[in-house]
PDB file of C-alpha atoms in Angstrom:
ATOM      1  CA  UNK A   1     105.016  49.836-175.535  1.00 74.00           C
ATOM      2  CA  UNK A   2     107.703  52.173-177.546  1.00 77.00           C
ATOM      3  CA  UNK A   3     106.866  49.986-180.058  1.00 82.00           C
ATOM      4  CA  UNK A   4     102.904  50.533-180.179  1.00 81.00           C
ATOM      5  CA  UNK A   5     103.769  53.919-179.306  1.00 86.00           C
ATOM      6  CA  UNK A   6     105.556  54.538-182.538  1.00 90.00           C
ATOM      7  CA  UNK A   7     103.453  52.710-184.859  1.00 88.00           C
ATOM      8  CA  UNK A   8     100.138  54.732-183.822  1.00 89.00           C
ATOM      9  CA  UNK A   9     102.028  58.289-183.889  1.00 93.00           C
ATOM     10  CA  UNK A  10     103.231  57.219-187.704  1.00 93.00           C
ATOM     11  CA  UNK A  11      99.589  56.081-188.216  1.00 89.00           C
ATOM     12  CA  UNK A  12      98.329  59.321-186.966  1.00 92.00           C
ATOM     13  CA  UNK A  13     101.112  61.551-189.013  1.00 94.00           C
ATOM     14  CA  UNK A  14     100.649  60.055-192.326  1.00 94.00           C
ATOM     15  CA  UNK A  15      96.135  60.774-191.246  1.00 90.00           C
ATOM     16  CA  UNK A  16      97.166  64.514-190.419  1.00 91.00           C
ATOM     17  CA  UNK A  17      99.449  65.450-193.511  1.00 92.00           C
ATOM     18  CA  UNK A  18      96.643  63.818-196.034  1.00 90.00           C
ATOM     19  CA  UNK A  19      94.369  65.664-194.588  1.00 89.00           C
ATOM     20  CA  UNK A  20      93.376  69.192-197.303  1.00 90.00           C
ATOM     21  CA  UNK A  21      92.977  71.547-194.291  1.00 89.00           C
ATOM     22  CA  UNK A  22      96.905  71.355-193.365  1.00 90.00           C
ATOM     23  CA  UNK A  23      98.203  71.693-197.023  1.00 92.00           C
ATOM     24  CA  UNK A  24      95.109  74.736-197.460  1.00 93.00           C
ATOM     25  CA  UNK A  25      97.057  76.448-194.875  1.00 92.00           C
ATOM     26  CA  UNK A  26     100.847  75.583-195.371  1.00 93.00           C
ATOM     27  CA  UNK A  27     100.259  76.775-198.677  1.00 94.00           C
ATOM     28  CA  UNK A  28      98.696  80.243-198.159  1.00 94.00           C
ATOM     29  CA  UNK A  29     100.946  80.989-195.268  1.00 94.00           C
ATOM     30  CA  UNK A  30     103.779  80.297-197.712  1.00 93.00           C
ATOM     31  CA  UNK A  31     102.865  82.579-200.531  1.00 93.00           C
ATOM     32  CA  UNK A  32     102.125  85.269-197.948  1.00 93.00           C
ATOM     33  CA  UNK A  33     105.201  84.911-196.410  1.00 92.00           C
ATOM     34  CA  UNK A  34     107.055  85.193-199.853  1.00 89.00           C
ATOM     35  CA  UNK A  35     105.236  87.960-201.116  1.00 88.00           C
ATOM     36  CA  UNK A  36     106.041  89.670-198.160  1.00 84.00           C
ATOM     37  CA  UNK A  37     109.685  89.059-198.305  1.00 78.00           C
ATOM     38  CA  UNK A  38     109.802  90.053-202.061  1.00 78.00           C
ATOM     39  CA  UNK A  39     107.647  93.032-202.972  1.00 72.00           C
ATOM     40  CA  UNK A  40     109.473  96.121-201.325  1.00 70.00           C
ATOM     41  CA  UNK A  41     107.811  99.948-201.583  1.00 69.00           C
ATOM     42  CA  UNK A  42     109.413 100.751-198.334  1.00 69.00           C
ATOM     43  CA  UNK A  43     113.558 100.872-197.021  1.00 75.00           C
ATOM     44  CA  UNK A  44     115.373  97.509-196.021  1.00 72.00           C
ATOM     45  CA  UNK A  45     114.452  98.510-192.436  1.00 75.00           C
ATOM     46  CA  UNK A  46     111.298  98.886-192.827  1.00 83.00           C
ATOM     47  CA  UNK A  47     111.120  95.838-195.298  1.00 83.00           C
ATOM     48  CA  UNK A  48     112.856  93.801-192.651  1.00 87.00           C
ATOM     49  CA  UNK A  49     110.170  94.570-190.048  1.00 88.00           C
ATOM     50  CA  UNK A  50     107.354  93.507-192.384  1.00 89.00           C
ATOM     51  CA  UNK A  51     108.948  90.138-192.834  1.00 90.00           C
ATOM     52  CA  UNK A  52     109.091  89.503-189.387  1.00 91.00           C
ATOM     53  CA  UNK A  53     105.748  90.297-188.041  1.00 91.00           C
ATOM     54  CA  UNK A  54     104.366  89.090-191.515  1.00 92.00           C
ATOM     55  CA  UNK A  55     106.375  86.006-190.985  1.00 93.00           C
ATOM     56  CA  UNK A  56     105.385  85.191-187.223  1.00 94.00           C
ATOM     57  CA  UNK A  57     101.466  85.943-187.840  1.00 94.00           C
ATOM     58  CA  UNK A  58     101.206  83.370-190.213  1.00 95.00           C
ATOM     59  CA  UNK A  59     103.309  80.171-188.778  1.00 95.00           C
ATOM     60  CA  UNK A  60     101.137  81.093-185.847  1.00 95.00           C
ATOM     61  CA  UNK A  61      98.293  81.241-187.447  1.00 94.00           C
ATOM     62  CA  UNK A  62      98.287  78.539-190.016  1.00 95.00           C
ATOM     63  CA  UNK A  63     100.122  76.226-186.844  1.00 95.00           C
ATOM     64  CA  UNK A  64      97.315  77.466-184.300  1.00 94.00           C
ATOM     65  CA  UNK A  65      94.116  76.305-186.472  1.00 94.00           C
ATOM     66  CA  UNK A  66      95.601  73.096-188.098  1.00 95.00           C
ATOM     67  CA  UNK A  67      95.807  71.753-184.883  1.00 95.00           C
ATOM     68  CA  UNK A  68      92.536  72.899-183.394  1.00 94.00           C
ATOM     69  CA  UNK A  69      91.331  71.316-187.053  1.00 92.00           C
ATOM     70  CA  UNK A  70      93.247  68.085-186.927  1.00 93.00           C
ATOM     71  CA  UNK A  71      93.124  67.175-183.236  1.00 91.00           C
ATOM     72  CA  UNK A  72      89.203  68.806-182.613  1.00 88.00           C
ATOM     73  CA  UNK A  73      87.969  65.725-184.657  1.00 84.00           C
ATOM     74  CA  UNK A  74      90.530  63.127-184.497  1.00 84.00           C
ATOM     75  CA  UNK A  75      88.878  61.114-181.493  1.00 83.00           C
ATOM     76  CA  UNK A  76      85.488  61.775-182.653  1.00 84.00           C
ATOM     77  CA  UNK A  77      85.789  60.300-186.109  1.00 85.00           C
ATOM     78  CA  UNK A  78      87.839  57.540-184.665  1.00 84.00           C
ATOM     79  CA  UNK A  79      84.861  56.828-182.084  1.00 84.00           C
ATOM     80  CA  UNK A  80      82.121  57.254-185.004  1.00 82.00           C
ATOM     81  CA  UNK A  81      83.864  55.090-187.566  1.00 80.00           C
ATOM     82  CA  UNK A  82      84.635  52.313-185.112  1.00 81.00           C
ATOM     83  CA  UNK A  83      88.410  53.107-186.324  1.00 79.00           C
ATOM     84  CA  UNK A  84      89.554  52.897-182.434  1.00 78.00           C
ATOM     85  CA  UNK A  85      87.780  49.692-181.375  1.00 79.00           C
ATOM     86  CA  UNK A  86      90.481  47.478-183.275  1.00 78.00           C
ATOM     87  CA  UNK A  87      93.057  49.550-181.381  1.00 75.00           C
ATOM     88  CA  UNK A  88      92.013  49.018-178.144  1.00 75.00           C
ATOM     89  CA  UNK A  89      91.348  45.284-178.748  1.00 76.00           C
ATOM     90  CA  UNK A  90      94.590  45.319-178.667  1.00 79.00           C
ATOM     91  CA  UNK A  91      97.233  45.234-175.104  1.00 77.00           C
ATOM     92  CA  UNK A  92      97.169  49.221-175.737  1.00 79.00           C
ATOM     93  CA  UNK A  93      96.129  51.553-173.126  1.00 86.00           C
ATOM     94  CA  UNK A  94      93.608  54.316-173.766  1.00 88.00           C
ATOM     95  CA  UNK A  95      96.574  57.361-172.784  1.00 90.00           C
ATOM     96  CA  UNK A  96      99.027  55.286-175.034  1.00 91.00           C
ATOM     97  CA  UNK A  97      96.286  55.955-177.930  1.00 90.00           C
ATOM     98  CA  UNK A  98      95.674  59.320-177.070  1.00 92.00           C
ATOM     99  CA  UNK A  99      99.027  60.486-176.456  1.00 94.00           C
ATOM    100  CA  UNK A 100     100.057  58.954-180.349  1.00 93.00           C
ATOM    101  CA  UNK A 101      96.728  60.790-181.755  1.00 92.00           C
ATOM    102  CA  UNK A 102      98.730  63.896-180.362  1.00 95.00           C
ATOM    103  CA  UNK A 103     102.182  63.472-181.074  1.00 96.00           C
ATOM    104  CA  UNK A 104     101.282  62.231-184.373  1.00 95.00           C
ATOM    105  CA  UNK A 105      98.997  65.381-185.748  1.00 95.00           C
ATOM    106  CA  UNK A 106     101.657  67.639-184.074  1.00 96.00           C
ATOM    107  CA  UNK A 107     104.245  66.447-186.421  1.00 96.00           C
ATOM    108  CA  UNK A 108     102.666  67.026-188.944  1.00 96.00           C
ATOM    109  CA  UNK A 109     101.552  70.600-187.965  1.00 96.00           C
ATOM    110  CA  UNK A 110     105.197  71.038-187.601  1.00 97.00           C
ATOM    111  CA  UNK A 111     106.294  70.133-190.356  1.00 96.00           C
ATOM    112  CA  UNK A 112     104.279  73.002-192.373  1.00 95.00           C
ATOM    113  CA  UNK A 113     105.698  75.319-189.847  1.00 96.00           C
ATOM    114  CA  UNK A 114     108.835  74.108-190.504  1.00 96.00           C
ATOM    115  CA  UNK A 115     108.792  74.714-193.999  1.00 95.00           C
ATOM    116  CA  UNK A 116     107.586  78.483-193.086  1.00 95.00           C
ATOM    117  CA  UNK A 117     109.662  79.085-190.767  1.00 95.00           C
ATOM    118  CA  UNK A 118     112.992  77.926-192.952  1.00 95.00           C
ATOM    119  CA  UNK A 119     111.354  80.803-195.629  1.00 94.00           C
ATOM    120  CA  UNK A 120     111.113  83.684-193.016  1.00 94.00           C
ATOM    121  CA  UNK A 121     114.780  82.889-192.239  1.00 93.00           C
ATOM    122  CA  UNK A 122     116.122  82.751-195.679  1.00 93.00           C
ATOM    123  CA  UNK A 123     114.288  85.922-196.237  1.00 92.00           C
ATOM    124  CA  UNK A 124     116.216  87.296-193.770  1.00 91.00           C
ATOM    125  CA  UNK A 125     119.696  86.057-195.108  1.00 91.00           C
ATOM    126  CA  UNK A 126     118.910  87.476-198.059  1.00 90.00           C
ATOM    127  CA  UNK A 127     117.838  90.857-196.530  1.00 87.00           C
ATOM    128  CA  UNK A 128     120.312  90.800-193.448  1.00 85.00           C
ATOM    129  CA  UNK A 129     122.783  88.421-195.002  1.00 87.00           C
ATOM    130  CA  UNK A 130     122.670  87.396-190.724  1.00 85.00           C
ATOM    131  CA  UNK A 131     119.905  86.154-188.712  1.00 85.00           C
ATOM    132  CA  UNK A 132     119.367  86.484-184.783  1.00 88.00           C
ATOM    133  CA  UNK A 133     118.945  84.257-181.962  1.00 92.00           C
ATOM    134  CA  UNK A 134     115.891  85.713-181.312  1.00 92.00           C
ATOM    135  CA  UNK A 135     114.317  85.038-184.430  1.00 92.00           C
ATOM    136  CA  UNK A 136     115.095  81.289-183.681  1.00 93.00           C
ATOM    137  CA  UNK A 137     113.919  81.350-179.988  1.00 94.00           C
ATOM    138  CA  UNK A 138     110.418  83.159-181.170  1.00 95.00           C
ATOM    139  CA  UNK A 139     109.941  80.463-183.790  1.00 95.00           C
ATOM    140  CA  UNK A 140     110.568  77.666-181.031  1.00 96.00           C
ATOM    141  CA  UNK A 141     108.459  79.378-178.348  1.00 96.00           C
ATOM    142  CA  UNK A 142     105.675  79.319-181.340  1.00 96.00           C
ATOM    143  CA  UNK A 143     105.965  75.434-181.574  1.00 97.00           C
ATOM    144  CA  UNK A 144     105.235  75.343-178.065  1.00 96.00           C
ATOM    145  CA  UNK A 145     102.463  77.622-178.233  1.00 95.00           C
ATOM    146  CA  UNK A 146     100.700  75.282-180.804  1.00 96.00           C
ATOM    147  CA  UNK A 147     101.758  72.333-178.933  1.00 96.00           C
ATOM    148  CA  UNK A 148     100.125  73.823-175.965  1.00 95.00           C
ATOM    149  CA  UNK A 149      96.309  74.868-178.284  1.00 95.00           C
ATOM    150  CA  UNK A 150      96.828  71.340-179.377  1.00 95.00           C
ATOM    151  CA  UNK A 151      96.481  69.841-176.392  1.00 96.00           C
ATOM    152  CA  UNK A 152      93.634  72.007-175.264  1.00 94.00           C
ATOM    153  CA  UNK A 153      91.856  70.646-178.304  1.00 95.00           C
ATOM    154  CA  UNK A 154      92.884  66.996-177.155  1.00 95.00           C
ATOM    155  CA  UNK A 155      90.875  67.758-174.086  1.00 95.00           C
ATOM    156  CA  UNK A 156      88.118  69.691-174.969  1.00 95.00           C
ATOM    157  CA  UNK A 157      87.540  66.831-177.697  1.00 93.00           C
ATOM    158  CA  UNK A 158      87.166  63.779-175.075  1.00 92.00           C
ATOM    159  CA  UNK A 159      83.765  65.923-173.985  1.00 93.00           C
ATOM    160  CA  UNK A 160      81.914  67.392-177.235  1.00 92.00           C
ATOM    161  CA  UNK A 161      81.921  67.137-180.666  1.00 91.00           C
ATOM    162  CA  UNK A 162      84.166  68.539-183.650  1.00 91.00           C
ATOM    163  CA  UNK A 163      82.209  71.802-184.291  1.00 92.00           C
ATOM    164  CA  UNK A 164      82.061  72.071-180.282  1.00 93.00           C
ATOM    165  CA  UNK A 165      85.612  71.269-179.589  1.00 94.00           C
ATOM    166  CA  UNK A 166      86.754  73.604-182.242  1.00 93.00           C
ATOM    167  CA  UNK A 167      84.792  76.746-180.868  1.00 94.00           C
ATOM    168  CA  UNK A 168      85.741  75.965-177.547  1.00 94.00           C
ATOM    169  CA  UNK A 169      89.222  75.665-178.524  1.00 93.00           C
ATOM    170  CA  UNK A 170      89.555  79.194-180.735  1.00 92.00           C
ATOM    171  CA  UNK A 171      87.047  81.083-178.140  1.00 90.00           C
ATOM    172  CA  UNK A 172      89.203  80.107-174.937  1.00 89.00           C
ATOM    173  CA  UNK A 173      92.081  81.062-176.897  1.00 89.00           C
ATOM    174  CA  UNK A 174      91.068  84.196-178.049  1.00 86.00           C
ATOM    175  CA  UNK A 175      90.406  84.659-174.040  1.00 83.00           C
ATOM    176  CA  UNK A 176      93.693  83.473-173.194  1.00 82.00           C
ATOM    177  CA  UNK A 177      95.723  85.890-176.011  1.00 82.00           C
ATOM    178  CA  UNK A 178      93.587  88.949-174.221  1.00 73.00           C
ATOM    179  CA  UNK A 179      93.879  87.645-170.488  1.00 61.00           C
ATOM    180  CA  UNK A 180      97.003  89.502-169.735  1.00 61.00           C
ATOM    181  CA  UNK A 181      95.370  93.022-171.600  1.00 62.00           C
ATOM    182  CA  UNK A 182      91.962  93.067-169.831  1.00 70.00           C
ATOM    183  CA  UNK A 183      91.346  89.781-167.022  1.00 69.00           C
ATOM    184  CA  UNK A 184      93.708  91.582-164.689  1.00 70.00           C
ATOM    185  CA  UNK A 185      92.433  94.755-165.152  1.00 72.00           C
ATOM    186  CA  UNK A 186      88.718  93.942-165.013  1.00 73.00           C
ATOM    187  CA  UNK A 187      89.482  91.933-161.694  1.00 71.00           C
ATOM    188  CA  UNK A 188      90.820  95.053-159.989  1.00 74.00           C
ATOM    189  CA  UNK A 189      87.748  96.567-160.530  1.00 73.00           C
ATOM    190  CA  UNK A 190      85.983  94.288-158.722  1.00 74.00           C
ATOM    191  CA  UNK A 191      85.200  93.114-155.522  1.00 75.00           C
ATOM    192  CA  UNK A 192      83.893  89.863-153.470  1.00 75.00           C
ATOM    193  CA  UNK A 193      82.693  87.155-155.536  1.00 77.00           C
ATOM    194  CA  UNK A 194      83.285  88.665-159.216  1.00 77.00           C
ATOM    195  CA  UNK A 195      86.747  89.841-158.679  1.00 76.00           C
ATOM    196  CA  UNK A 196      87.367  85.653-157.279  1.00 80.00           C
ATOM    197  CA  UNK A 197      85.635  84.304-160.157  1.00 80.00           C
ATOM    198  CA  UNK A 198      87.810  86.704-162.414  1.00 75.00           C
ATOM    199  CA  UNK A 199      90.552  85.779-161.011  1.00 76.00           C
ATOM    200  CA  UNK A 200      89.799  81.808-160.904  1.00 78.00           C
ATOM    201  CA  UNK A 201      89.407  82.367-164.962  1.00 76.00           C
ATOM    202  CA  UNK A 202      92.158  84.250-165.311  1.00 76.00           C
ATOM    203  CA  UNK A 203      94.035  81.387-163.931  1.00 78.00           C
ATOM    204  CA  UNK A 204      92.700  78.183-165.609  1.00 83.00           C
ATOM    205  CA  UNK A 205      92.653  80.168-169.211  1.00 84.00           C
ATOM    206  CA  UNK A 206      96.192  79.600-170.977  1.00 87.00           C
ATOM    207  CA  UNK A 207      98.557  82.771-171.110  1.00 86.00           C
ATOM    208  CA  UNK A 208      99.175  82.403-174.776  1.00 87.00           C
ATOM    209  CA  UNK A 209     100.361  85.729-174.842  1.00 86.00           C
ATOM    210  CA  UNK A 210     103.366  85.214-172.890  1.00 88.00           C
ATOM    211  CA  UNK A 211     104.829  82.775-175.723  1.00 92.00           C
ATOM    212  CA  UNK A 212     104.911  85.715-178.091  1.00 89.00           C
ATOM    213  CA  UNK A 213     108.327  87.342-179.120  1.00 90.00           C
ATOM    214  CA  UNK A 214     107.393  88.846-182.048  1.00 85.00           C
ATOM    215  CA  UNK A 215     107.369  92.558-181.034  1.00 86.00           C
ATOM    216  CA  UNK A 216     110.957  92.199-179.386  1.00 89.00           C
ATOM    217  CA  UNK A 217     112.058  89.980-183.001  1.00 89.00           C
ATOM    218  CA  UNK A 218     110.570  93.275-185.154  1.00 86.00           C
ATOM    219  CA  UNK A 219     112.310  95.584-182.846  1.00 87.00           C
ATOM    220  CA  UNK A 220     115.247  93.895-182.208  1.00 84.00           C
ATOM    221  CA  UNK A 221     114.772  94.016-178.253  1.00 88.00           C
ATOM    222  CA  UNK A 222     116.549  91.817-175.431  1.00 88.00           C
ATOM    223  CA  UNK A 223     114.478  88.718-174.186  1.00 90.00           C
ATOM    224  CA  UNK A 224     115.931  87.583-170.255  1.00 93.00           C
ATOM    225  CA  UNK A 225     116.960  83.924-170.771  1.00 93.00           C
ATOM    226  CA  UNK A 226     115.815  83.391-167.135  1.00 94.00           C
ATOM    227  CA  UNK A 227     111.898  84.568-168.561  1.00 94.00           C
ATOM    228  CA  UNK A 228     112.472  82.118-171.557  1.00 95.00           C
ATOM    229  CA  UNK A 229     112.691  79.200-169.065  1.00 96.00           C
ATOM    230  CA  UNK A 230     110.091  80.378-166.778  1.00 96.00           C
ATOM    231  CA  UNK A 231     107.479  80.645-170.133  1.00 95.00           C
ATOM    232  CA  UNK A 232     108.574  77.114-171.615  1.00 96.00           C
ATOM    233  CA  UNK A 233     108.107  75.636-167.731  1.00 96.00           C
ATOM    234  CA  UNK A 234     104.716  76.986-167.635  1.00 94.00           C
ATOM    235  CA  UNK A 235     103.631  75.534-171.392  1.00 95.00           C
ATOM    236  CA  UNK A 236     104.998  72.411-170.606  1.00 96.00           C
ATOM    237  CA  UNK A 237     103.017  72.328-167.314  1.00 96.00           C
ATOM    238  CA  UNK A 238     100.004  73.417-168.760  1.00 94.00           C
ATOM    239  CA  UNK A 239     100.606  70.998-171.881  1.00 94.00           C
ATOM    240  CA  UNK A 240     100.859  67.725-169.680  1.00 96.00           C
ATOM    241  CA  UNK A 241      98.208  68.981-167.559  1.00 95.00           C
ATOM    242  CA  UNK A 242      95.790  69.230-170.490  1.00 95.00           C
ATOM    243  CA  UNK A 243      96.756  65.631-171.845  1.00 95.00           C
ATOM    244  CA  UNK A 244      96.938  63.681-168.706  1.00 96.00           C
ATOM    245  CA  UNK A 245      92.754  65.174-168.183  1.00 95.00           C
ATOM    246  CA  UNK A 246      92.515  64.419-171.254  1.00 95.00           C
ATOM    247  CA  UNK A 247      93.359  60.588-170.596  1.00 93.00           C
ATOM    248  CA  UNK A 248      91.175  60.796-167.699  1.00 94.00           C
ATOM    249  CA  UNK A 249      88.077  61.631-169.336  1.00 92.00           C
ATOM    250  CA  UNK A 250      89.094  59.060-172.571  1.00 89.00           C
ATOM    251  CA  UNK A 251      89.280  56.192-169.559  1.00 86.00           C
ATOM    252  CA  UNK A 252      86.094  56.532-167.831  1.00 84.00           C
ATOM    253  CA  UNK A 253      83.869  57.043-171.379  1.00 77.00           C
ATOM    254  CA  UNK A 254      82.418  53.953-172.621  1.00 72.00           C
ATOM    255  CA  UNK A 255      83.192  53.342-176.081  1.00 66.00           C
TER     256      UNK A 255
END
């Protein structure tokens, strides 16, 4: 099974990093990042800030919609070009396939964040001639906040189609980045019914907004390591939970 396992997430890596979307935005994210780090009107404080949040934004950005991109359509295509019905003529497993369709295109997204993410920190050797723990953890927690919008793609994409699953995927995670702001506000104003259903959204919507360390990285503020492990618990949760409905709903379609 390791076996299959690794030969379909290869297959699926070598897909994602052809594909013109993930070098479009590896590449733009890159120059921003640079330009960012190199022009200077302001002080190196100030300068140093900029990097940061500059920095963050766009390995989040360029990570968070080349995996809504990659994994929105994988299934799809592989459904409408009959690519998957020589895969699972062979002794391998629906989840085995889907799982490898994931791992695979999140490679690849990683790499590209990889390679922006080894920029922001040489930027800040060469501004800070140091760089933090922090600015390590809130690139990690980042992967995982991808990792977690690329599974809700997975899922959303075993019910509707590319165009579907990708507005699905950016609207519920707009919702998710504002729950925190406004869900648990608007549900104290309201009572009975509203204030449940609220609530009941509130719930099932991911907190993306709790993997974010940016602020504390540009203002050099303390992060408890205890809420680190409580926030990576709670993606990983919420990441399995996505795939393993996800390999439900795969199963009981006929293909």
């Amino acid at each position: 099974m390791l076996r299959s396992l690794f030969a379909l997430v290869k297959l699926s890596f070598l897909e994602a990093v052809r594909r013109q979307i993930l070098h479009v935005m590896v590449l733009l994210s890159l120059v921003v990042i640079a330009v960012a780090g190199t022009v200077s009107f302001f002080d190196l404080g100030v300068q140093v800030k900029i990097v940061k949040d500059t920095g963050m934004v766009m390995i989040l950005l360029a990570g968070s919609l080349s995996v809504v991109f990659l994994l929105g359509g994988a299934l799809f295509h592989d459904v409408e070009q009959r690519i998957v019905y020589p895969v699972l003529a062979r002794p391998i497993s629906r989840g085995l396939y889907l799982v490898a369709r994931y791992i695979g295109a999140l490679l690849a997204v990683y790499a590209g964040m990889t390679l922006m993410a080894i920029t922001l920190i040489l930027l800040l050797w060469a501004h800070l001639h140091y760089v933090s723990v922090l600015a390590v953890v809130a690139v990690i927690f980042t992967y995982l906040e991808v990792a977690l919008v690329g599974a809700l793609a997975l899922l959303l994409s075993t019910f509707f189609t590319p165009a579907m699953t990708a507005t699905l995927t950016l609207f519920l995670y707009l919702l998710g980045s504002l729950k925190m702001g406004y869900l648990h506000h608007l549900a104290e104003r309201n009572t009975g019914f509203a204030k449940w259903a609220i609530t009941a959204v509130g719930v099932v919507l991911p907190n993306v907004e709790a993997f974010r360390f940016k602020d504390a990285l540009v203002h050099d503020l303390s992060v408890p390591t205890s809420y680190l492990v409580l926030v990576a618990i709670y993606g990983l949760c919420y990441l399995a939970t996505c795939v393993a409905l996800s390999i439900w709903n795969f199963g009981r379609r006929e293909v």
